[in-house]
Amino acid sequence: MTSMNQYKLSEKVRNFISSPRKMLINGQWVNSVSGKNFNTHDPATGDVIVAVAEGDKEDINRAVAAARKAFDDGPWSSMTPTERERCMYRLADLMEQNADTLSELEALDNGKNVAIARAVDIQVAIDYIRYMAGWPSKIMGSTLPLSVPYAPGAKFLGYTLKEPVGVVGQIIPWNFPALMCAWKLGPALASGCTVVLKPAEETPLTALYIGELICEAGFPEGVVNIVPGYGHTAGAALTAHKDVDKIAFTGSTEVGKIIVKAAADTMKNVSMELGGKSPAIILPDADLSVAIPGAASAIFFNQGQVCCAGSRLFVPDSLYDQVVKGLAEVANGMKIGSGLNPENMVNPLVSQIQFDRVMGYIESGRAEGADIVAGGGRRGDKGYFVEPTILGNTNRDMKVVREEIFGPVVCVQRYKDVSEIPKLANDTIYGLGASIWTRDISNVVKIVPKIRSGSVWVNCHNVLDVAMPFGGYKQSGFGKDMGKEALDSYLETKSVCIMS
Ligand code: NAI
Ligand code: MG
């Protein structure tokens, strides 16, 4: 282990990163079959945090076999719903007892602000496991009023059973590592599925820590298996595996397409939460004291590494100068630095690759004629810090407006008339989120149905709640995370017909 960062880490975190981390298969912490490890890095310094077992095809095979056994003949599927609930509540309680440790580990591995990790990432992860823990005893089929016209005189009883889809492969990204883990595990476990989870190679640590809590919570062996590794090896092996019934993925639209194609060979059930280029739309009557800081946090929260970030900002001509000036003041006033200091509101991007990608987009914006109203540069000479950046006077043909940047970079576009809004908002291949900022309820009623996206926020942005389904339209994917709807994609419906 290298000594990284100037910040003193807690004893629990220091212990956790003091030796290479193993993977969780069938209730055991094991090395990879190949014996290989990979390193995870501190984005604030670029230093190695710790080595992690590198899963590949053979490890995935073992993990899937364990999950298969736990599903087909193991105790998980034969447990009563209330027993499964108790396991999940115990996990939520343990996550709560370890919330500070999880937050610190998340800040270290991802780079994000530790206080925000505690208040948002980890808190929502805990709340969501608890929300889902309440479901097992409440998942119900229905009784069906059958007619069967071609069997005159016969009596039938028809009903549906809701059953778990089986073994689920879950592939998650690095922007909200622990939260994504909870989003995926929650509905899978509540519905009675067993899981092989592959965390992102950039940020495996909190998933592995949650793995320890899963063991402590008393889940039977094989119910949750956690295999860190790369996408093109471990991820691809999981996607192609014939004994996996479903793949749940959050990540880039590009990889989502690869996974959907690979899953087609074995006709897996798939759910996809993909990229976005979400509009934030300030209407002429908006309260700018709310809309300006709101639009800033819509893009700068989590360094813009948010699938529903408000990355296209639409401002009426009449308010353009005022809004852009206000936004620049917010951007220029944000403290930049390591996420381990909670005062730093702009933290590093997750990796060198993401840093290069985002800097490349800023250059492209400059080359295509956008105004650099704020930011535009790197901060410091180590770590992956990008200044909060505002690109002004952008237009629909620019690459920065068309493609997901996934960094703290907002593209501001002018518009003339409110009637243009739906067309402007929908001028993208994506459809994940959108916000409108207005004081006029009739604007809300008119515009909301015309926006082709899975979430629409009014006078807020990026608000996610355990009770509220979240997911995409168009190339942002299909299937929902969170809310009751999240369960749907983990359940099969069996029709039963009894003739008497
Ligand atoms: P990615 O989509 O490559 O990675 C997400 C997950 O997919 C990781 O666990 C990765 O190991 C896995 N993966 C990659 N290739 C795979 C394959 N062939 N088969 C199975 N699994 C595979 O995202 P990446 O490369 O980290 O970021 C690229 C861009 O994706 C970002 O700039 C951003 O635009 C977008 N992105 C969107 C996210 C979202 O929340 N919707 C999250 C992360 C990235
Ligand atoms: Mg990738």
PDB file of N, CA and C in Angstrom, residues 284-346:
ATOM      1  N   PRO A 284     -39.062  31.591 -19.206  1.00  0.00           N
ATOM      2  CA  PRO A 284     -38.915  33.041 -18.994  1.00  0.00           C
ATOM      3  C   PRO A 284     -39.440  33.533 -17.639  1.00  0.00           C
ATOM      4  N   ASP A 285     -40.390  32.805 -17.053  1.00  0.00           N
ATOM      5  CA  ASP A 285     -40.955  33.269 -15.781  1.00  0.00           C
ATOM      6  C   ASP A 285     -40.280  32.634 -14.559  1.00  0.00           C
ATOM      7  N   ALA A 286     -39.172  31.897 -14.762  1.00  0.00           N
ATOM      8  CA  ALA A 286     -38.549  31.153 -13.654  1.00  0.00           C
ATOM      9  C   ALA A 286     -38.045  32.089 -12.566  1.00  0.00           C
ATOM     10  N   ASP A 287     -38.030  31.573 -11.338  1.00  0.00           N
ATOM     11  CA  ASP A 287     -37.391  32.285 -10.230  1.00  0.00           C
ATOM     12  C   ASP A 287     -35.891  32.002 -10.330  1.00  0.00           C
ATOM     13  N   LEU A 288     -35.145  33.011 -10.785  1.00  0.00           N
ATOM     14  CA  LEU A 288     -33.717  32.755 -11.060  1.00  0.00           C
ATOM     15  C   LEU A 288     -32.907  32.515  -9.789  1.00  0.00           C
ATOM     16  N   SER A 289     -33.425  32.959  -8.653  1.00  0.00           N
ATOM     17  CA  SER A 289     -32.684  32.689  -7.412  1.00  0.00           C
ATOM     18  C   SER A 289     -32.720  31.192  -7.081  1.00  0.00           C
ATOM     19  N   VAL A 290     -33.656  30.477  -7.690  1.00  0.00           N
ATOM     20  CA  VAL A 290     -33.721  29.022  -7.538  1.00  0.00           C
ATOM     21  C   VAL A 290     -33.095  28.353  -8.762  1.00  0.00           C
ATOM     22  N   ALA A 291     -33.410  28.878  -9.946  1.00  0.00           N
ATOM     23  CA  ALA A 291     -33.011  28.212 -11.185  1.00  0.00           C
ATOM     24  C   ALA A 291     -31.494  28.243 -11.413  1.00  0.00           C
ATOM     25  N   ILE A 292     -30.842  29.351 -11.058  1.00  0.00           N
ATOM     26  CA  ILE A 292     -29.398  29.426 -11.336  1.00  0.00           C
ATOM     27  C   ILE A 292     -28.607  28.431 -10.474  1.00  0.00           C
ATOM     28  N   PRO A 293     -28.758  28.472  -9.138  1.00  0.00           N
ATOM     29  CA  PRO A 293     -28.042  27.441  -8.367  1.00  0.00           C
ATOM     30  C   PRO A 293     -28.528  26.034  -8.707  1.00  0.00           C
ATOM     31  N   GLY A 294     -29.794  25.910  -9.067  1.00  0.00           N
ATOM     32  CA  GLY A 294     -30.331  24.593  -9.426  1.00  0.00           C
ATOM     33  C   GLY A 294     -29.686  24.056 -10.693  1.00  0.00           C
ATOM     34  N   ALA A 295     -29.560  24.930 -11.695  1.00  0.00           N
ATOM     35  CA  ALA A 295     -28.941  24.494 -12.952  1.00  0.00           C
ATOM     36  C   ALA A 295     -27.468  24.166 -12.731  1.00  0.00           C
ATOM     37  N   ALA A 296     -26.823  24.904 -11.821  1.00  0.00           N
ATOM     38  CA  ALA A 296     -25.406  24.629 -11.528  1.00  0.00           C
ATOM     39  C   ALA A 296     -25.272  23.262 -10.868  1.00  0.00           C
ATOM     40  N   SER A 297     -26.098  22.984  -9.880  1.00  0.00           N
ATOM     41  CA  SER A 297     -25.938  21.686  -9.225  1.00  0.00           C
ATOM     42  C   SER A 297     -26.410  20.551 -10.134  1.00  0.00           C
ATOM     43  N   ALA A 298     -27.321  20.839 -11.064  1.00  0.00           N
ATOM     44  CA  ALA A 298     -27.757  19.808 -12.017  1.00  0.00           C
ATOM     45  C   ALA A 298     -26.577  19.264 -12.822  1.00  0.00           C
ATOM     46  N   ILE A 299     -25.583  20.097 -13.067  1.00  0.00           N
ATOM     47  CA  ILE A 299     -24.434  19.618 -13.862  1.00  0.00           C
ATOM     48  C   ILE A 299     -23.189  19.354 -13.000  1.00  0.00           C
ATOM     49  N   PHE A 300     -22.991  20.129 -11.936  1.00  0.00           N
ATOM     50  CA  PHE A 300     -21.726  19.978 -11.210  1.00  0.00           C
ATOM     51  C   PHE A 300     -21.766  18.909 -10.123  1.00  0.00           C
ATOM     52  N   PHE A 301     -22.956  18.497  -9.710  1.00  0.00           N
ATOM     53  CA  PHE A 301     -23.052  17.437  -8.702  1.00  0.00           C
ATOM     54  C   PHE A 301     -22.310  16.185  -9.183  1.00  0.00           C
ATOM     55  N   ASN A 302     -21.470  15.654  -8.303  1.00  0.00           N
ATOM     56  CA  ASN A 302     -20.681  14.452  -8.637  1.00  0.00           C
ATOM     57  C   ASN A 302     -19.784  14.674  -9.865  1.00  0.00           C
ATOM     58  N   GLN A 303     -19.340  15.953 -10.031  1.00  0.00           N
ATOM     59  CA  GLN A 303     -18.455  16.307 -11.149  1.00  0.00           C
ATOM     60  C   GLN A 303     -19.098  16.013 -12.512  1.00  0.00           C
ATOM     61  N   GLY A 304     -20.415  16.056 -12.521  1.00  0.00           N
ATOM     62  CA  GLY A 304     -21.111  15.803 -13.796  1.00  0.00           C
ATOM     63  C   GLY A 304     -21.117  14.344 -14.202  1.00  0.00           C
ATOM     64  N   GLN A 305     -20.596  13.488 -13.342  1.00  0.00           N
ATOM     65  CA  GLN A 305     -20.560  12.049 -13.643  1.00  0.00           C
ATOM     66  C   GLN A 305     -21.876  11.427 -13.186  1.00  0.00           C
ATOM     67  N   VAL A 306     -22.928  11.883 -13.790  1.00  0.00           N
ATOM     68  CA  VAL A 306     -24.277  11.488 -13.415  1.00  0.00           C
ATOM     69  C   VAL A 306     -25.023  11.227 -14.719  1.00  0.00           C
ATOM     70  N   CYS A 307     -25.672  10.064 -14.805  1.00  0.00           N
ATOM     71  CA  CYS A 307     -26.305   9.719 -16.074  1.00  0.00           C
ATOM     72  C   CYS A 307     -27.420  10.689 -16.448  1.00  0.00           C
ATOM     73  N   CYS A 308     -28.058  11.311 -15.438  1.00  0.00           N
ATOM     74  CA  CYS A 308     -29.148  12.248 -15.747  1.00  0.00           C
ATOM     75  C   CYS A 308     -28.733  13.701 -15.541  1.00  0.00           C
ATOM     76  N   ALA A 309     -27.433  13.985 -15.504  1.00  0.00           N
ATOM     77  CA  ALA A 309     -26.940  15.355 -15.294  1.00  0.00           C
ATOM     78  C   ALA A 309     -27.598  16.323 -16.277  1.00  0.00           C
ATOM     79  N   GLY A 310     -27.879  17.522 -15.815  1.00  0.00           N
ATOM     80  CA  GLY A 310     -28.468  18.552 -16.684  1.00  0.00           C
ATOM     81  C   GLY A 310     -27.380  19.177 -17.537  1.00  0.00           C
ATOM     82  N   SER A 311     -27.023  18.481 -18.611  1.00  0.00           N
ATOM     83  CA  SER A 311     -25.833  18.870 -19.381  1.00  0.00           C
ATOM     84  C   SER A 311     -26.159  19.790 -20.552  1.00  0.00           C
ATOM     85  N   ARG A 312     -27.462  19.866 -20.933  1.00  0.00           N
ATOM     86  CA  ARG A 312     -27.872  20.858 -21.946  1.00  0.00           C
ATOM     87  C   ARG A 312     -28.779  21.853 -21.242  1.00  0.00           C
ATOM     88  N   LEU A 313     -28.303  23.080 -21.117  1.00  0.00           N
ATOM     89  CA  LEU A 313     -29.095  24.095 -20.421  1.00  0.00           C
ATOM     90  C   LEU A 313     -29.709  25.040 -21.441  1.00  0.00           C
ATOM     91  N   PHE A 314     -31.036  25.153 -21.407  1.00  0.00           N
ATOM     92  CA  PHE A 314     -31.748  26.035 -22.337  1.00  0.00           C
ATOM     93  C   PHE A 314     -32.196  27.293 -21.598  1.00  0.00           C
ATOM     94  N   VAL A 315     -31.817  28.441 -22.162  1.00  0.00           N
ATOM     95  CA  VAL A 315     -32.104  29.724 -21.514  1.00  0.00           C
ATOM     96  C   VAL A 315     -32.740  30.649 -22.550  1.00  0.00           C
ATOM     97  N   PRO A 316     -33.825  31.345 -22.165  1.00  0.00           N
ATOM     98  CA  PRO A 316     -34.418  32.281 -23.131  1.00  0.00           C
ATOM     99  C   PRO A 316     -33.454  33.434 -23.413  1.00  0.00           C
ATOM    100  N   ASP A 317     -33.473  33.915 -24.646  1.00  0.00           N
ATOM    101  CA  ASP A 317     -32.626  35.040 -25.054  1.00  0.00           C
ATOM    102  C   ASP A 317     -32.637  36.176 -24.032  1.00  0.00           C
ATOM    103  N   SER A 318     -33.859  36.463 -23.551  1.00  0.00           N
ATOM    104  CA  SER A 318     -34.039  37.617 -22.663  1.00  0.00           C
ATOM    105  C   SER A 318     -33.289  37.470 -21.335  1.00  0.00           C
ATOM    106  N   LEU A 319     -33.023  36.224 -20.924  1.00  0.00           N
ATOM    107  CA  LEU A 319     -32.367  36.008 -19.625  1.00  0.00           C
ATOM    108  C   LEU A 319     -30.926  35.525 -19.776  1.00  0.00           C
ATOM    109  N   TYR A 320     -30.483  35.372 -21.015  1.00  0.00           N
ATOM    110  CA  TYR A 320     -29.210  34.689 -21.259  1.00  0.00           C
ATOM    111  C   TYR A 320     -28.049  35.292 -20.454  1.00  0.00           C
ATOM    112  N   ASP A 321     -27.854  36.610 -20.571  1.00  0.00           N
ATOM    113  CA  ASP A 321     -26.691  37.223 -19.926  1.00  0.00           C
ATOM    114  C   ASP A 321     -26.738  37.055 -18.409  1.00  0.00           C
ATOM    115  N   GLN A 322     -27.928  37.271 -17.861  1.00  0.00           N
ATOM    116  CA  GLN A 322     -28.089  37.178 -16.416  1.00  0.00           C
ATOM    117  C   GLN A 322     -27.826  35.751 -15.905  1.00  0.00           C
ATOM    118  N   VAL A 323     -28.376  34.777 -16.621  1.00  0.00           N
ATOM    119  CA  VAL A 323     -28.215  33.385 -16.175  1.00  0.00           C
ATOM    120  C   VAL A 323     -26.756  32.947 -16.291  1.00  0.00           C
ATOM    121  N   VAL A 324     -26.143  33.260 -17.409  1.00  0.00           N
ATOM    122  CA  VAL A 324     -24.769  32.813 -17.624  1.00  0.00           C
ATOM    123  C   VAL A 324     -23.822  33.472 -16.609  1.00  0.00           C
ATOM    124  N   LYS A 325     -24.070  34.726 -16.316  1.00  0.00           N
ATOM    125  CA  LYS A 325     -23.244  35.422 -15.313  1.00  0.00           C
ATOM    126  C   LYS A 325     -23.419  34.759 -13.942  1.00  0.00           C
ATOM    127  N   GLY A 326     -24.672  34.485 -13.592  1.00  0.00           N
ATOM    128  CA  GLY A 326     -24.947  33.851 -12.300  1.00  0.00           C
ATOM    129  C   GLY A 326     -24.321  32.468 -12.196  1.00  0.00           C
ATOM    130  N   LEU A 327     -24.422  31.714 -13.274  1.00  0.00           N
ATOM    131  CA  LEU A 327     -23.827  30.365 -13.292  1.00  0.00           C
ATOM    132  C   LEU A 327     -22.311  30.433 -13.139  1.00  0.00           C
ATOM    133  N   ALA A 328     -21.712  31.394 -13.827  1.00  0.00           N
ATOM    134  CA  ALA A 328     -20.248  31.531 -13.774  1.00  0.00           C
ATOM    135  C   ALA A 328     -19.815  31.865 -12.348  1.00  0.00           C
ATOM    136  N   GLU A 329     -20.607  32.694 -11.659  1.00  0.00           N
ATOM    137  CA  GLU A 329     -20.268  33.010 -10.266  1.00  0.00           C
ATOM    138  C   GLU A 329     -20.292  31.747  -9.406  1.00  0.00           C
ATOM    139  N   VAL A 330     -21.311  30.914  -9.614  1.00  0.00           N
ATOM    140  CA  VAL A 330     -21.375  29.667  -8.846  1.00  0.00           C
ATOM    141  C   VAL A 330     -20.152  28.801  -9.174  1.00  0.00           C
ATOM    142  N   ALA A 331     -19.891  28.633 -10.460  1.00  0.00           N
ATOM    143  CA  ALA A 331     -18.794  27.749 -10.888  1.00  0.00           C
ATOM    144  C   ALA A 331     -17.457  28.243 -10.333  1.00  0.00           C
ATOM    145  N   ASN A 332     -17.231  29.531 -10.458  1.00  0.00           N
ATOM    146  CA  ASN A 332     -15.936  30.074 -10.019  1.00  0.00           C
ATOM    147  C   ASN A 332     -15.775  30.055  -8.508  1.00  0.00           C
ATOM    148  N   GLY A 333     -16.908  29.954  -7.795  1.00  0.00           N
ATOM    149  CA  GLY A 333     -16.831  29.963  -6.332  1.00  0.00           C
ATOM    150  C   GLY A 333     -16.709  28.588  -5.706  1.00  0.00           C
ATOM    151  N   MET A 334     -16.712  27.550  -6.513  1.00  0.00           N
ATOM    152  CA  MET A 334     -16.687  26.201  -5.932  1.00  0.00           C
ATOM    153  C   MET A 334     -15.261  25.800  -5.579  1.00  0.00           C
ATOM    154  N   LYS A 335     -15.089  25.291  -4.366  1.00  0.00           N
ATOM    155  CA  LYS A 335     -13.751  24.867  -3.939  1.00  0.00           C
ATOM    156  C   LYS A 335     -13.386  23.541  -4.592  1.00  0.00           C
ATOM    157  N   ILE A 336     -12.210  23.501  -5.157  1.00  0.00           N
ATOM    158  CA  ILE A 336     -11.766  22.297  -5.861  1.00  0.00           C
ATOM    159  C   ILE A 336     -10.729  21.557  -5.019  1.00  0.00           C
ATOM    160  N   GLY A 337     -10.892  20.263  -4.864  1.00  0.00           N
ATOM    161  CA  GLY A 337      -9.884  19.492  -4.139  1.00  0.00           C
ATOM    162  C   GLY A 337     -10.389  18.102  -3.797  1.00  0.00           C
ATOM    163  N   SER A 338      -9.579  17.409  -3.022  1.00  0.00           N
ATOM    164  CA  SER A 338      -9.884  16.029  -2.653  1.00  0.00           C
ATOM    165  C   SER A 338     -11.256  15.922  -1.987  1.00  0.00           C
ATOM    166  N   GLY A 339     -11.963  14.874  -2.311  1.00  0.00           N
ATOM    167  CA  GLY A 339     -13.267  14.625  -1.712  1.00  0.00           C
ATOM    168  C   GLY A 339     -13.179  14.258  -0.235  1.00  0.00           C
ATOM    169  N   LEU A 340     -11.981  13.942   0.243  1.00  0.00           N
ATOM    170  CA  LEU A 340     -11.858  13.591   1.656  1.00  0.00           C
ATOM    171  C   LEU A 340     -11.971  14.820   2.547  1.00  0.00           C
ATOM    172  N   ASN A 341     -11.823  16.014   1.950  1.00  0.00           N
ATOM    173  CA  ASN A 341     -12.140  17.248   2.677  1.00  0.00           C
ATOM    174  C   ASN A 341     -13.540  17.682   2.257  1.00  0.00           C
ATOM    175  N   PRO A 342     -14.510  17.602   3.186  1.00  0.00           N
ATOM    176  CA  PRO A 342     -15.903  17.852   2.787  1.00  0.00           C
ATOM    177  C   PRO A 342     -16.169  19.265   2.279  1.00  0.00           C
ATOM    178  N   GLU A 343     -15.231  20.192   2.497  1.00  0.00           N
ATOM    179  CA  GLU A 343     -15.438  21.546   1.976  1.00  0.00           C
ATOM    180  C   GLU A 343     -15.226  21.627   0.470  1.00  0.00           C
ATOM    181  N   ASN A 344     -14.531  20.666  -0.083  1.00  0.00           N
ATOM    182  CA  ASN A 344     -14.258  20.703  -1.521  1.00  0.00           C
ATOM    183  C   ASN A 344     -15.468  20.198  -2.290  1.00  0.00           C
ATOM    184  N   MET A 345     -16.069  21.089  -3.055  1.00  0.00           N
ATOM    185  CA  MET A 345     -17.307  20.733  -3.756  1.00  0.00           C
ATOM    186  C   MET A 345     -17.038  20.252  -5.176  1.00  0.00           C
ATOM    187  N   VAL A 346     -15.840  20.487  -5.684  1.00  0.00           N
ATOM    188  CA  VAL A 346     -15.470  19.921  -6.984  1.00  0.00           C
ATOM    189  C   VAL A 346     -14.313  18.968  -6.739  1.00  0.00           C
TER     190      VAL A 346
END
